Amino acid sequence: MQRLFTCILVLGFVLPTLCLSNDGENETVNVMDYGAHGDGKSDDSNAFLSAWQHLCGGEGPATMLIPSGKIFLVTRLELNGPCKAPSVGIK
């Protein structure tokens, strides 16, 4: 069940980013750098929110990286904008 939720979560973020343009230098924000564990047991919600706040507050285009091969446990999240960054993506 957790794997299904993770797949749905990731697809929900990845598919919309296919339409985003990438102008200039793109900053990559890895959720692991913000304390995510990706072990399927620990709540990674705060790490995702912190990574989003950094990503959204930047001046240039940026991408939030959610590494493959991990299982992230998150509660319902609201990734609010508008962002200062001209474009944001999730990969």
XYZ file of C-alpha atoms in Angstrom:
91
model
C 0.000 0.000 0.000
C 2.837 2.406 0.845
C 4.557 1.669 -2.457
C 1.359 2.410 -4.344
C 0.967 5.702 -2.477
C 4.607 6.591 -3.194
C 4.195 5.843 -6.906
C 1.043 7.952 -7.097
C 2.739 10.782 -5.206
C 5.810 10.769 -7.441
C 3.783 10.530 -10.664
C 1.569 13.357 -9.487
C 4.628 15.575 -9.191
C 6.638 14.372 -12.177
C 4.043 14.420 -14.950
C 3.170 18.123 -14.645
C 6.844 19.101 -14.788
C 7.232 17.712 -18.288
C 5.613 20.912 -19.569
C 7.961 23.259 -17.720
C 10.727 25.007 -19.622
C 14.280 25.094 -18.344
C 15.829 28.516 -18.962
C 19.291 29.185 -17.594
C 21.059 27.471 -14.728
C 18.876 24.983 -12.890
C 19.401 24.428 -9.158
C 18.727 20.892 -7.911
C 17.283 20.549 -4.413
C 17.585 16.978 -3.105
C 15.071 16.055 -0.386
C 17.738 13.852 1.225
C 19.754 17.017 1.966
C 16.817 18.295 4.019
C 16.569 15.276 6.304
C 14.445 12.808 4.336
C 15.188 9.179 5.218
C 13.424 7.321 2.425
C 13.177 4.186 4.561
C 9.385 3.837 4.373
C 9.153 4.129 8.174
C 10.222 7.665 9.077
C 7.961 10.635 8.337
C 9.689 12.617 5.573
C 7.050 15.372 5.403
C 9.175 18.100 7.021
C 12.074 17.375 4.671
C 9.794 17.717 1.632
C 8.343 20.990 2.948
C 11.794 22.419 3.723
C 13.104 21.453 0.297
C 10.033 23.045 -1.344
C 10.479 26.293 0.615
C 14.115 26.510 -0.503
C 13.195 25.651 -4.089
C 10.260 28.062 -4.254
C 12.203 30.929 -2.659
C 15.088 30.829 -5.135
C 15.622 33.374 -7.890
C 16.410 30.925 -10.702
C 14.807 27.800 -12.141
C 15.014 24.842 -9.780
C 14.130 21.162 -9.518
C 13.285 19.161 -6.402
C 14.983 15.778 -6.666
C 13.215 12.791 -5.107
C 15.731 9.931 -5.445
C 14.539 6.673 -6.956
C 14.915 3.399 -5.104
C 13.660 4.868 -1.824
C 10.260 4.749 -0.129
C 9.252 8.129 1.269
C 6.556 8.332 3.909
C 4.762 11.679 3.825
C 1.514 12.998 5.184
C -0.756 15.190 3.111
C 1.347 18.154 1.975
C 0.511 21.569 0.576
C 3.289 22.916 -1.616
C 2.219 26.546 -1.760
C 3.226 29.336 -4.107
C 3.534 31.596 -5.845
C 7.232 30.962 -6.110
C 9.973 33.512 -6.782
C 11.645 30.954 -9.042
C 10.592 31.398 -12.689
C 10.064 27.648 -13.038
C 10.053 24.737 -10.634
C 10.050 21.034 -11.312
C 10.005 17.792 -9.402
C 12.043 14.865 -10.604
